[in-house]
PDB file of C-alpha atoms in Angstrom:
ATOM      1  CA  UNK X   1      71.741-101.346 312.263  1.00 54.00           C
ATOM      2  CA  UNK X   2      68.952-102.061 309.967  1.00 61.00           C
ATOM      3  CA  UNK X   3      66.372 -99.988 311.983  1.00 56.00           C
ATOM      4  CA  UNK X   4      68.893 -97.022 311.822  1.00 60.00           C
ATOM      5  CA  UNK X   5      68.828 -97.143 308.132  1.00 63.00           C
ATOM      6  CA  UNK X   6      65.135 -97.558 307.907  1.00 64.00           C
ATOM      7  CA  UNK X   7      64.842 -94.442 310.195  1.00 60.00           C
ATOM      8  CA  UNK X   8      67.001 -92.282 307.926  1.00 60.00           C
ATOM      9  CA  UNK X   9      65.093 -93.245 304.885  1.00 61.00           C
ATOM     10  CA  UNK X  10      61.750 -92.245 306.504  1.00 60.00           C
ATOM     11  CA  UNK X  11      62.988 -88.932 307.532  1.00 57.00           C
ATOM     12  CA  UNK X  12      64.332 -88.074 304.220  1.00 55.00           C
ATOM     13  CA  UNK X  13      61.092 -89.140 302.183  1.00 55.00           C
ATOM     14  CA  UNK X  14      59.000 -87.250 304.918  1.00 51.00           C
ATOM     15  CA  UNK X  15      61.251 -84.013 304.246  1.00 49.00           C
ATOM     16  CA  UNK X  16      60.825 -84.286 300.525  1.00 50.00           C
ATOM     17  CA  UNK X  17      57.138 -84.537 300.734  1.00 51.00           C
ATOM     18  CA  UNK X  18      56.977 -81.338 303.041  1.00 50.00           C
ATOM     19  CA  UNK X  19      58.819 -79.083 300.432  1.00 50.00           C
ATOM     20  CA  UNK X  20      56.907 -77.583 297.753  1.00 53.00           C
ATOM     21  CA  UNK X  21      57.770 -78.440 294.217  1.00 53.00           C
ATOM     22  CA  UNK X  22      59.403 -75.360 292.335  1.00 51.00           C
ATOM     23  CA  UNK X  23      57.588 -74.175 289.373  1.00 51.00           C
ATOM     24  CA  UNK X  24      59.500 -73.986 286.201  1.00 51.00           C
ATOM     25  CA  UNK X  25      60.176 -70.756 284.943  1.00 49.00           C
ATOM     26  CA  UNK X  26      59.247 -71.416 281.378  1.00 47.00           C
ATOM     27  CA  UNK X  27      57.854 -74.297 279.533  1.00 47.00           C
ATOM     28  CA  UNK X  28      59.425 -76.249 276.991  1.00 48.00           C
ATOM     29  CA  UNK X  29      57.030 -74.669 274.444  1.00 49.00           C
ATOM     30  CA  UNK X  30      59.010 -71.565 273.103  1.00 48.00           C
ATOM     31  CA  UNK X  31      55.790 -69.772 272.291  1.00 52.00           C
ATOM     32  CA  UNK X  32      54.745 -69.582 275.881  1.00 52.00           C
ATOM     33  CA  UNK X  33      58.115 -68.040 277.012  1.00 50.00           C
ATOM     34  CA  UNK X  34      57.731 -65.034 279.099  1.00 54.00           C
ATOM     35  CA  UNK X  35      60.987 -63.288 280.435  1.00 51.00           C
ATOM     36  CA  UNK X  36      59.160 -61.527 283.111  1.00 51.00           C
ATOM     37  CA  UNK X  37      58.095 -64.648 284.837  1.00 52.00           C
ATOM     38  CA  UNK X  38      61.729 -65.330 285.349  1.00 51.00           C
ATOM     39  CA  UNK X  39      62.812 -64.226 288.958  1.00 52.00           C
ATOM     40  CA  UNK X  40      66.107 -64.583 289.944  1.00 51.00           C
ATOM     41  CA  UNK X  41      66.536 -65.612 293.533  1.00 52.00           C
ATOM     42  CA  UNK X  42      67.920 -63.185 296.101  1.00 51.00           C
ATOM     43  CA  UNK X  43      71.582 -63.322 296.621  1.00 49.00           C
ATOM     44  CA  UNK X  44      72.875 -65.428 299.497  1.00 49.00           C
ATOM     45  CA  UNK X  45      76.200 -65.993 300.512  1.00 49.00           C
ATOM     46  CA  UNK X  46      76.479 -69.613 301.253  1.00 50.00           C
ATOM     47  CA  UNK X  47      80.123 -69.652 301.713  1.00 50.00           C
ATOM     48  CA  UNK X  48      80.670 -66.741 304.096  1.00 48.00           C
ATOM     49  CA  UNK X  49      78.618 -65.360 306.797  1.00 51.00           C
ATOM     50  CA  UNK X  50      76.641 -62.192 306.226  1.00 50.00           C
ATOM     51  CA  UNK X  51      78.672 -60.193 308.674  1.00 50.00           C
ATOM     52  CA  UNK X  52      81.136 -57.283 307.932  1.00 48.00           C
ATOM     53  CA  UNK X  53      84.101 -59.495 307.031  1.00 51.00           C
ATOM     54  CA  UNK X  54      82.458 -61.460 304.249  1.00 49.00           C
ATOM     55  CA  UNK X  55      81.349 -58.315 302.498  1.00 51.00           C
ATOM     56  CA  UNK X  56      84.922 -56.725 302.922  1.00 52.00           C
ATOM     57  CA  UNK X  57      86.256 -59.891 301.225  1.00 49.00           C
ATOM     58  CA  UNK X  58      83.944 -59.511 298.335  1.00 47.00           C
ATOM     59  CA  UNK X  59      84.588 -55.961 298.016  1.00 51.00           C
ATOM     60  CA  UNK X  60      88.393 -56.622 297.710  1.00 50.00           C
ATOM     61  CA  UNK X  61      87.875 -58.810 294.657  1.00 49.00           C
ATOM     62  CA  UNK X  62      85.885 -56.298 292.640  1.00 52.00           C
ATOM     63  CA  UNK X  63      87.550 -54.209 289.894  1.00 53.00           C
ATOM     64  CA  UNK X  64      87.893 -50.643 290.702  1.00 52.00           C
ATOM     65  CA  UNK X  65      86.792 -48.102 288.442  1.00 52.00           C
ATOM     66  CA  UNK X  66      88.295 -44.640 287.509  1.00 48.00           C
ATOM     67  CA  UNK X  67      86.149 -42.666 289.730  1.00 47.00           C
ATOM     68  CA  UNK X  68      86.050 -45.412 292.545  1.00 48.00           C
ATOM     69  CA  UNK X  69      87.319 -43.861 295.869  1.00 49.00           C
ATOM     70  CA  UNK X  70      87.005 -46.996 297.650  1.00 48.00           C
ATOM     71  CA  UNK X  71      89.775 -49.523 299.260  1.00 46.00           C
ATOM     72  CA  UNK X  72      91.137 -50.031 295.836  1.00 49.00           C
ATOM     73  CA  UNK X  73      91.373 -46.520 294.336  1.00 49.00           C
ATOM     74  CA  UNK X  74      94.921 -46.891 293.302  1.00 50.00           C
ATOM     75  CA  UNK X  75      94.933 -47.206 289.525  1.00 50.00           C
ATOM     76  CA  UNK X  76      96.359 -50.448 287.855  1.00 51.00           C
ATOM     77  CA  UNK X  77     100.130 -50.378 287.100  1.00 49.00           C
ATOM     78  CA  UNK X  78     101.365 -49.132 290.467  1.00 52.00           C
ATOM     79  CA  UNK X  79     101.047 -45.648 292.356  1.00 53.00           C
ATOM     80  CA  UNK X  80     100.697 -42.464 290.444  1.00 51.00           C
ATOM     81  CA  UNK X  81     104.092 -40.755 289.545  1.00 52.00           C
ATOM     82  CA  UNK X  82     105.017 -37.285 288.710  1.00 49.00           C
ATOM     83  CA  UNK X  83     104.674 -37.592 285.095  1.00 49.00           C
ATOM     84  CA  UNK X  84     101.167 -39.248 285.448  1.00 50.00           C
ATOM     85  CA  UNK X  85     100.194 -36.404 287.692  1.00 48.00           C
ATOM     86  CA  UNK X  86     101.082 -33.884 285.114  1.00 51.00           C
ATOM     87  CA  UNK X  87      99.320 -35.637 282.325  1.00 54.00           C
ATOM     88  CA  UNK X  88      96.169 -36.204 284.258  1.00 55.00           C
ATOM     89  CA  UNK X  89      93.443 -33.538 283.703  1.00 51.00           C
ATOM     90  CA  UNK X  90      93.126 -31.116 286.540  1.00 50.00           C
ATOM     91  CA  UNK X  91      89.604 -31.049 287.913  1.00 51.00           C
ATOM     92  CA  UNK X  92      87.854 -28.497 289.984  1.00 50.00           C
ATOM     93  CA  UNK X  93      88.737 -30.213 293.262  1.00 56.00           C
ATOM     94  CA  UNK X  94      92.574 -29.758 292.630  1.00 63.00           C
ATOM     95  CA  UNK X  95      94.207 -27.789 295.494  1.00 66.00           C
ATOM     96  CA  UNK X  96      96.629 -24.916 294.802  1.00 66.00           C
ATOM     97  CA  UNK X  97     100.228 -25.980 295.908  1.00 68.00           C
ATOM     98  CA  UNK X  98     101.718 -24.600 298.926  1.00 67.00           C
ATOM     99  CA  UNK X  99     104.055 -21.742 298.119  1.00 68.00           C
ATOM    100  CA  UNK X 100     107.702 -22.565 298.503  1.00 83.00           C
ATOM    101  CA  UNK X 101     109.192 -20.787 301.537  1.00 86.00           C
ATOM    102  CA  UNK X 102     112.418 -20.166 299.699  1.00 87.00           C
ATOM    103  CA  UNK X 103     110.498 -18.528 296.808  1.00 87.00           C
ATOM    104  CA  UNK X 104     108.231 -16.458 299.085  1.00 87.00           C
ATOM    105  CA  UNK X 105     111.484 -15.260 300.899  1.00 89.00           C
ATOM    106  CA  UNK X 106     112.963 -14.358 297.711  1.00 89.00           C
ATOM    107  CA  UNK X 107     109.988 -12.422 296.443  1.00 89.00           C
ATOM    108  CA  UNK X 108     109.624 -10.537 299.859  1.00 88.00           C
ATOM    109  CA  UNK X 109     113.571  -9.671 299.533  1.00 90.00           C
ATOM    110  CA  UNK X 110     113.310  -8.180 295.962  1.00 92.00           C
ATOM    111  CA  UNK X 111     109.980  -6.370 296.433  1.00 92.00           C
ATOM    112  CA  UNK X 112     111.679  -3.185 297.721  1.00 91.00           C
ATOM    113  CA  UNK X 113     113.974  -3.172 294.622  1.00 94.00           C
ATOM    114  CA  UNK X 114     111.154  -3.815 292.265  1.00 93.00           C
ATOM    115  CA  UNK X 115     109.220  -0.758 293.696  1.00 93.00           C
ATOM    116  CA  UNK X 116     112.362   1.311 293.426  1.00 94.00           C
ATOM    117  CA  UNK X 117     112.606   0.344 289.743  1.00 95.00           C
ATOM    118  CA  UNK X 118     109.148   1.314 289.111  1.00 94.00           C
ATOM    119  CA  UNK X 119     109.702   4.782 290.569  1.00 94.00           C
ATOM    120  CA  UNK X 120     112.862   5.170 288.512  1.00 95.00           C
ATOM    121  CA  UNK X 121     110.927   4.296 285.367  1.00 95.00           C
ATOM    122  CA  UNK X 122     108.163   7.034 286.191  1.00 94.00           C
ATOM    123  CA  UNK X 123     110.795   9.489 286.876  1.00 95.00           C
ATOM    124  CA  UNK X 124     112.552   8.777 283.453  1.00 95.00           C
ATOM    125  CA  UNK X 125     109.228   9.148 281.784  1.00 94.00           C
ATOM    126  CA  UNK X 126     108.659  12.455 283.509  1.00 94.00           C
ATOM    127  CA  UNK X 127     112.178  13.723 282.631  1.00 94.00           C
ATOM    128  CA  UNK X 128     111.576  12.668 278.869  1.00 94.00           C
ATOM    129  CA  UNK X 129     108.251  14.630 278.777  1.00 94.00           C
ATOM    130  CA  UNK X 130     109.733  17.662 280.206  1.00 93.00           C
ATOM    131  CA  UNK X 131     112.869  17.475 277.714  1.00 94.00           C
ATOM    132  CA  UNK X 132     110.587  17.191 274.936  1.00 94.00           C
ATOM    133  CA  UNK X 133     108.627  20.400 276.204  1.00 92.00           C
ATOM    134  CA  UNK X 134     112.156  22.167 276.253  1.00 91.00           C
ATOM    135  CA  UNK X 135     112.879  20.912 272.682  1.00 90.00           C
ATOM    136  CA  UNK X 136     109.631  22.431 271.509  1.00 91.00           C
ATOM    137  CA  UNK X 137     110.389  25.778 273.285  1.00 91.00           C
ATOM    138  CA  UNK X 138     113.751  25.939 271.728  1.00 87.00           C
ATOM    139  CA  UNK X 139     112.531  25.221 268.306  1.00 87.00           C
ATOM    140  CA  UNK X 140     109.971  27.872 268.696  1.00 90.00           C
ATOM    141  CA  UNK X 141     112.529  30.264 269.746  1.00 88.00           C
ATOM    142  CA  UNK X 142     114.949  29.503 266.831  1.00 85.00           C
ATOM    143  CA  UNK X 143     111.884  29.960 264.394  1.00 87.00           C
ATOM    144  CA  UNK X 144     111.231  33.328 266.024  1.00 88.00           C
ATOM    145  CA  UNK X 145     114.831  34.541 265.774  1.00 86.00           C
ATOM    146  CA  UNK X 146     115.018  33.381 262.057  1.00 84.00           C
ATOM    147  CA  UNK X 147     111.733  35.063 261.170  1.00 82.00           C
ATOM    148  CA  UNK X 148     113.174  38.345 262.235  1.00 80.00           C
ATOM    149  CA  UNK X 149     116.423  37.762 260.867  1.00 79.00           C
ATOM    150  CA  UNK X 150     118.297  38.104 264.044  1.00 81.00           C
ATOM    151  CA  UNK X 151     120.543  34.965 263.799  1.00 82.00           C
ATOM    152  CA  UNK X 152     123.687  36.841 263.210  1.00 79.00           C
ATOM    153  CA  UNK X 153     123.158  38.819 266.288  1.00 80.00           C
ATOM    154  CA  UNK X 154     122.405  35.897 268.868  1.00 83.00           C
ATOM    155  CA  UNK X 155     124.859  35.003 271.504  1.00 84.00           C
ATOM    156  CA  UNK X 156     127.386  32.321 270.736  1.00 82.00           C
ATOM    157  CA  UNK X 157     125.677  29.682 273.007  1.00 82.00           C
ATOM    158  CA  UNK X 158     122.391  30.084 270.944  1.00 85.00           C
ATOM    159  CA  UNK X 159     124.263  30.276 267.642  1.00 82.00           C
ATOM    160  CA  UNK X 160     126.048  26.992 268.359  1.00 83.00           C
ATOM    161  CA  UNK X 161     122.612  25.115 269.141  1.00 83.00           C
ATOM    162  CA  UNK X 162     121.053  26.881 265.823  1.00 85.00           C
ATOM    163  CA  UNK X 163     124.033  25.700 263.736  1.00 81.00           C
ATOM    164  CA  UNK X 164     123.469  22.166 264.133  1.00 81.00           C
ATOM    165  CA  UNK X 165     120.551  22.307 261.739  1.00 82.00           C
ATOM    166  CA  UNK X 166     121.738  20.949 258.401  1.00 84.00           C
ATOM    167  CA  UNK X 167     120.301  24.059 256.538  1.00 86.00           C
ATOM    168  CA  UNK X 168     121.890  26.387 259.085  1.00 88.00           C
ATOM    169  CA  UNK X 169     124.328  27.762 256.306  1.00 90.00           C
ATOM    170  CA  UNK X 170     121.593  28.677 253.848  1.00 92.00           C
ATOM    171  CA  UNK X 171     119.620  30.179 256.691  1.00 90.00           C
ATOM    172  CA  UNK X 172     122.673  32.347 257.995  1.00 91.00           C
ATOM    173  CA  UNK X 173     123.636  33.371 254.499  1.00 92.00           C
ATOM    174  CA  UNK X 174     120.013  34.761 253.716  1.00 91.00           C
ATOM    175  CA  UNK X 175     119.989  36.601 256.966  1.00 90.00           C
ATOM    176  CA  UNK X 176     123.440  38.171 256.594  1.00 92.00           C
ATOM    177  CA  UNK X 177     122.635  39.151 253.027  1.00 92.00           C
ATOM    178  CA  UNK X 178     119.447  40.831 254.215  1.00 90.00           C
ATOM    179  CA  UNK X 179     121.230  42.635 257.008  1.00 90.00           C
ATOM    180  CA  UNK X 180     123.872  43.594 254.822  1.00 91.00           C
ATOM    181  CA  UNK X 181     121.157  45.338 252.477  1.00 90.00           C
ATOM    182  CA  UNK X 182     119.558  46.920 255.266  1.00 89.00           C
ATOM    183  CA  UNK X 183     122.800  48.411 256.488  1.00 89.00           C
ATOM    184  CA  UNK X 184     123.841  49.783 253.160  1.00 88.00           C
ATOM    185  CA  UNK X 185     120.308  51.351 252.739  1.00 89.00           C
ATOM    186  CA  UNK X 186     120.446  52.954 256.287  1.00 89.00           C
ATOM    187  CA  UNK X 187     123.796  54.391 255.409  1.00 88.00           C
ATOM    188  CA  UNK X 188     122.567  55.754 252.102  1.00 85.00           C
ATOM    189  CA  UNK X 189     119.573  57.365 253.813  1.00 88.00           C
ATOM    190  CA  UNK X 190     121.784  58.952 256.286  1.00 87.00           C
ATOM    191  CA  UNK X 191     124.208  60.276 253.964  1.00 84.00           C
ATOM    192  CA  UNK X 192     121.276  61.733 251.936  1.00 85.00           C
ATOM    193  CA  UNK X 193     119.929  63.584 255.065  1.00 86.00           C
ATOM    194  CA  UNK X 194     123.244  65.291 255.621  1.00 83.00           C
ATOM    195  CA  UNK X 195     124.620  68.241 253.785  1.00 79.00           C
ATOM    196  CA  UNK X 196     128.188  66.896 253.933  1.00 77.00           C
ATOM    197  CA  UNK X 197     129.394  63.559 253.141  1.00 78.00           C
ATOM    198  CA  UNK X 198     130.138  60.898 255.853  1.00 80.00           C
ATOM    199  CA  UNK X 199     133.724  59.804 256.034  1.00 84.00           C
ATOM    200  CA  UNK X 200     134.606  56.493 254.631  1.00 84.00           C
ATOM    201  CA  UNK X 201     135.820  55.184 258.004  1.00 86.00           C
ATOM    202  CA  UNK X 202     132.060  55.417 259.214  1.00 88.00           C
ATOM    203  CA  UNK X 203     130.975  53.258 256.275  1.00 88.00           C
ATOM    204  CA  UNK X 204     133.727  50.860 256.806  1.00 89.00           C
ATOM    205  CA  UNK X 205     133.527  50.489 260.635  1.00 90.00           C
ATOM    206  CA  UNK X 206     129.606  49.852 260.107  1.00 90.00           C
ATOM    207  CA  UNK X 207     130.049  47.263 257.468  1.00 91.00           C
ATOM    208  CA  UNK X 208     132.990  45.565 259.278  1.00 91.00           C
ATOM    209  CA  UNK X 209     130.371  44.542 262.001  1.00 91.00           C
ATOM    210  CA  UNK X 210     129.359  41.631 259.551  1.00 92.00           C
ATOM    211  CA  UNK X 211     132.772  40.285 259.114  1.00 93.00           C
ATOM    212  CA  UNK X 212     132.918  37.942 262.237  1.00 91.00           C
ATOM    213  CA  UNK X 213     129.300  36.676 261.272  1.00 91.00           C
ATOM    214  CA  UNK X 214     130.844  35.766 257.872  1.00 94.00           C
ATOM    215  CA  UNK X 215     133.629  33.868 259.259  1.00 93.00           C
ATOM    216  CA  UNK X 216     131.164  31.798 261.344  1.00 91.00           C
ATOM    217  CA  UNK X 217     129.374  31.023 258.128  1.00 92.00           C
ATOM    218  CA  UNK X 218     132.326  29.746 256.508  1.00 92.00           C
ATOM    219  CA  UNK X 219     132.854  27.124 259.249  1.00 91.00           C
ATOM    220  CA  UNK X 220     129.460  25.684 258.517  1.00 91.00           C
ATOM    221  CA  UNK X 221     129.032  22.756 256.162  1.00 89.00           C
ATOM    222  CA  UNK X 222     128.616  24.347 252.689  1.00 89.00           C
ATOM    223  CA  UNK X 223     129.313  27.724 254.180  1.00 91.00           C
ATOM    224  CA  UNK X 224     132.856  28.692 252.483  1.00 93.00           C
ATOM    225  CA  UNK X 225     131.081  29.243 249.025  1.00 93.00           C
ATOM    226  CA  UNK X 226     128.365  31.351 250.469  1.00 94.00           C
ATOM    227  CA  UNK X 227     130.978  33.279 252.555  1.00 95.00           C
ATOM    228  CA  UNK X 228     133.139  33.973 249.465  1.00 95.00           C
ATOM    229  CA  UNK X 229     130.314  35.775 247.941  1.00 95.00           C
ATOM    230  CA  UNK X 230     129.395  37.783 250.867  1.00 95.00           C
ATOM    231  CA  UNK X 231     132.860  38.905 251.118  1.00 95.00           C
ATOM    232  CA  UNK X 232     132.877  40.419 247.669  1.00 94.00           C
ATOM    233  CA  UNK X 233     129.464  41.936 248.136  1.00 93.00           C
ATOM    234  CA  UNK X 234     130.746  43.623 251.448  1.00 92.00           C
ATOM    235  CA  UNK X 235     133.473  45.186 249.646  1.00 90.00           C
ATOM    236  CA  UNK X 236     131.053  46.388 246.774  1.00 88.00           C
ATOM    237  CA  UNK X 237     128.783  48.107 249.388  1.00 88.00           C
ATOM    238  CA  UNK X 238     131.645  50.010 250.575  1.00 85.00           C
ATOM    239  CA  UNK X 239     132.721  50.926 246.984  1.00 81.00           C
ATOM    240  CA  UNK X 240     129.058  52.475 246.383  1.00 78.00           C
ATOM    241  CA  UNK X 241     129.755  55.322 249.047  1.00 71.00           C
ATOM    242  CA  UNK X 242     131.970  57.809 247.401  1.00 60.00           C
ATOM    243  CA  UNK X 243     132.624  59.153 243.994  1.00 51.00           C
ATOM    244  CA  UNK X 244     134.262  61.894 242.192  1.00 47.00           C
ATOM    245  CA  UNK X 245     132.792  64.810 244.367  1.00 50.00           C
ATOM    246  CA  UNK X 246     135.977  65.356 246.297  1.00 47.00           C
ATOM    247  CA  UNK X 247     135.186  62.288 248.660  1.00 53.00           C
ATOM    248  CA  UNK X 248     138.458  60.320 247.479  1.00 61.00           C
ATOM    249  CA  UNK X 249     140.853  62.159 249.807  1.00 73.00           C
ATOM    250  CA  UNK X 250     143.743  60.514 251.547  1.00 77.00           C
ATOM    251  CA  UNK X 251     141.734  59.730 254.727  1.00 80.00           C
ATOM    252  CA  UNK X 252     139.134  57.919 252.638  1.00 80.00           C
ATOM    253  CA  UNK X 253     141.757  56.067 250.485  1.00 80.00           C
ATOM    254  CA  UNK X 254     143.514  54.977 253.783  1.00 84.00           C
ATOM    255  CA  UNK X 255     140.283  53.928 255.343  1.00 85.00           C
ATOM    256  CA  UNK X 256     139.263  51.941 252.183  1.00 86.00           C
ATOM    257  CA  UNK X 257     142.517  50.277 251.883  1.00 86.00           C
ATOM    258  CA  UNK X 258     142.429  49.225 255.460  1.00 90.00           C
ATOM    259  CA  UNK X 259     138.995  47.765 255.200  1.00 91.00           C
ATOM    260  CA  UNK X 260     140.042  45.717 252.162  1.00 91.00           C
ATOM    261  CA  UNK X 261     142.974  44.379 253.924  1.00 92.00           C
ATOM    262  CA  UNK X 262     140.912  43.101 256.529  1.00 93.00           C
ATOM    263  CA  UNK X 263     138.361  41.615 253.878  1.00 93.00           C
ATOM    264  CA  UNK X 264     141.600  40.015 252.208  1.00 93.00           C
ATOM    265  CA  UNK X 265     142.416  38.269 255.500  1.00 93.00           C
ATOM    266  CA  UNK X 266     139.019  36.964 255.724  1.00 94.00           C
ATOM    267  CA  UNK X 267     138.916  35.866 252.176  1.00 94.00           C
ATOM    268  CA  UNK X 268     142.296  34.102 252.350  1.00 94.00           C
ATOM    269  CA  UNK X 269     140.880  31.614 255.136  1.00 93.00           C
ATOM    270  CA  UNK X 270     137.661  31.094 252.960  1.00 94.00           C
ATOM    271  CA  UNK X 271     139.853  30.226 249.880  1.00 93.00           C
ATOM    272  CA  UNK X 272     141.708  27.758 252.106  1.00 92.00           C
ATOM    273  CA  UNK X 273     138.615  26.162 252.817  1.00 92.00           C
ATOM    274  CA  UNK X 274     137.552  26.058 249.334  1.00 91.00           C
ATOM    275  CA  UNK X 275     140.694  24.473 247.955  1.00 89.00           C
ATOM    276  CA  UNK X 276     140.833  21.845 250.595  1.00 86.00           C
ATOM    277  CA  UNK X 277     140.388  18.367 249.431  1.00 79.00           C
ATOM    278  CA  UNK X 278     137.652  17.625 252.030  1.00 72.00           C
ATOM    279  CA  UNK X 279     135.528  20.754 251.022  1.00 73.00           C
ATOM    280  CA  UNK X 280     133.179  18.592 249.063  1.00 74.00           C
ATOM    281  CA  UNK X 281     131.746  21.283 246.965  1.00 79.00           C
ATOM    282  CA  UNK X 282     128.966  20.105 244.429  1.00 78.00           C
ATOM    283  CA  UNK X 283     129.502  21.271 241.912  1.00 81.00           C
ATOM    284  CA  UNK X 284     133.251  21.763 242.184  1.00 84.00           C
ATOM    285  CA  UNK X 285     134.742  25.227 242.426  1.00 88.00           C
ATOM    286  CA  UNK X 286     135.582  26.959 239.182  1.00 87.00           C
ATOM    287  CA  UNK X 287     138.554  28.770 240.463  1.00 89.00           C
ATOM    288  CA  UNK X 288     139.788  30.270 237.197  1.00 90.00           C
ATOM    289  CA  UNK X 289     136.374  31.896 236.718  1.00 92.00           C
ATOM    290  CA  UNK X 290     136.555  33.575 240.069  1.00 92.00           C
ATOM    291  CA  UNK X 291     140.227  34.571 239.304  1.00 93.00           C
ATOM    292  CA  UNK X 292     139.136  36.564 236.161  1.00 93.00           C
ATOM    293  CA  UNK X 293     136.155  38.237 238.087  1.00 92.00           C
ATOM    294  CA  UNK X 294     138.291  39.445 240.882  1.00 92.00           C
ATOM    295  CA  UNK X 295     140.987  40.847 238.477  1.00 92.00           C
ATOM    296  CA  UNK X 296     138.578  42.596 236.512  1.00 92.00           C
ATOM    297  CA  UNK X 297     136.750  44.192 239.571  1.00 90.00           C
ATOM    298  CA  UNK X 298     140.294  45.106 240.899  1.00 89.00           C
ATOM    299  CA  UNK X 299     141.243  47.071 237.585  1.00 90.00           C
ATOM    300  CA  UNK X 300     138.067  48.972 237.679  1.00 88.00           C
ATOM    301  CA  UNK X 301     138.407  50.096 241.394  1.00 84.00           C
ATOM    302  CA  UNK X 302     142.111  51.109 240.537  1.00 85.00           C
ATOM    303  CA  UNK X 303     140.809  53.356 237.732  1.00 85.00           C
ATOM    304  CA  UNK X 304     137.553  54.523 239.573  1.00 79.00           C
ATOM    305  CA  UNK X 305     138.646  54.990 243.152  1.00 75.00           C
ATOM    306  CA  UNK X 306     142.288  54.777 243.052  1.00 76.00           C
ATOM    307  CA  UNK X 307     142.348  51.403 244.968  1.00 79.00           C
ATOM    308  CA  UNK X 308     145.750  49.818 244.411  1.00 81.00           C
ATOM    309  CA  UNK X 309     145.112  46.319 245.773  1.00 83.00           C
ATOM    310  CA  UNK X 310     142.124  44.311 245.679  1.00 89.00           C
ATOM    311  CA  UNK X 311     142.387  40.815 247.435  1.00 92.00           C
ATOM    312  CA  UNK X 312     146.029  40.301 246.291  1.00 91.00           C
ATOM    313  CA  UNK X 313     146.959  37.361 248.769  1.00 92.00           C
ATOM    314  CA  UNK X 314     143.642  35.758 247.946  1.00 93.00           C
ATOM    315  CA  UNK X 315     144.294  36.078 244.261  1.00 92.00           C
ATOM    316  CA  UNK X 316     147.855  34.619 244.554  1.00 92.00           C
ATOM    317  CA  UNK X 317     146.438  31.424 246.484  1.00 92.00           C
ATOM    318  CA  UNK X 318     143.763  30.832 244.258  1.00 91.00           C
ATOM    319  CA  UNK X 319     146.165  30.886 241.213  1.00 91.00           C
ATOM    320  CA  UNK X 320     148.347  28.464 242.988  1.00 89.00           C
ATOM    321  CA  UNK X 321     145.365  26.277 243.658  1.00 83.00           C
ATOM    322  CA  UNK X 322     144.142  26.322 240.010  1.00 79.00           C
ATOM    323  CA  UNK X 323     147.838  25.355 238.959  1.00 78.00           C
ATOM    324  CA  UNK X 324     147.852  22.496 241.306  1.00 74.00           C
ATOM    325  CA  UNK X 325     144.470  21.257 240.238  1.00 61.00           C
ATOM    326  CA  UNK X 326     145.605  21.505 236.542  1.00 57.00           C
ATOM    327  CA  UNK X 327     148.568  19.036 237.206  1.00 53.00           C
TER     328      UNK X 327
END
């Protein structure tokens, strides 16, 4: 046994002599220290073999980074949830989600209806444009009628459309007054061209053509007061035809009385409108002043033309209205 121990010592001492002594990386002197002389020995796995399994085991112990797509790409704390997916920034490599089949079917089903709605919108726009054009044409036509003073002669359908204007009463009153003046002037000129006088019935029937238009004026807002004055003026135009030259015969007196009875019927409706609580005249109607004016004119006509009655029923209604207002 002693020879075996001696043989092992000889072999170990021989192995130590064959190995070179490693050089010291740096001396004890700090001034001669050179970091570049330090050489780290190459990495060698002494525990595991250099095969594939040893590297896999080392890789499994390495901490994964945010961009690491290796074996341990799952972040710490468990798998990615829906909340984490919404909060994580979207990179350029994010894929578009696959469309939901139910949503796609719904969109395909409503697409024809959406197209119909779009077509209807286009038709509505076209119709609105056409209506605007018609409105502009109607306004131009109404302006042309008013410029020539023909509002009193238009058909009822056009007159109703024109009367929707807030200033229609003032416009119609102006045109009726102008037309009345023109008719009166034409009648005077016709009378002057004849050697004999025209009968009063001719004047009365010509001027009576304006009564329906005056009644229409009284139905407009603010129209009763204007129609009241036109009725008085219309009777005065008839009074201007005639005189002391033998024209006041029985036929003329009868025609004049008949004409004034018709004026009194129209005036009676106008007075009712003006006395109504909802008339809304501003300023309020001074009924007593107009009563005195009509009575004074009637007394003159009675003396001058022999006219016995001048708006008798209208005057009676005005007096009753004045008495009620005084109470």
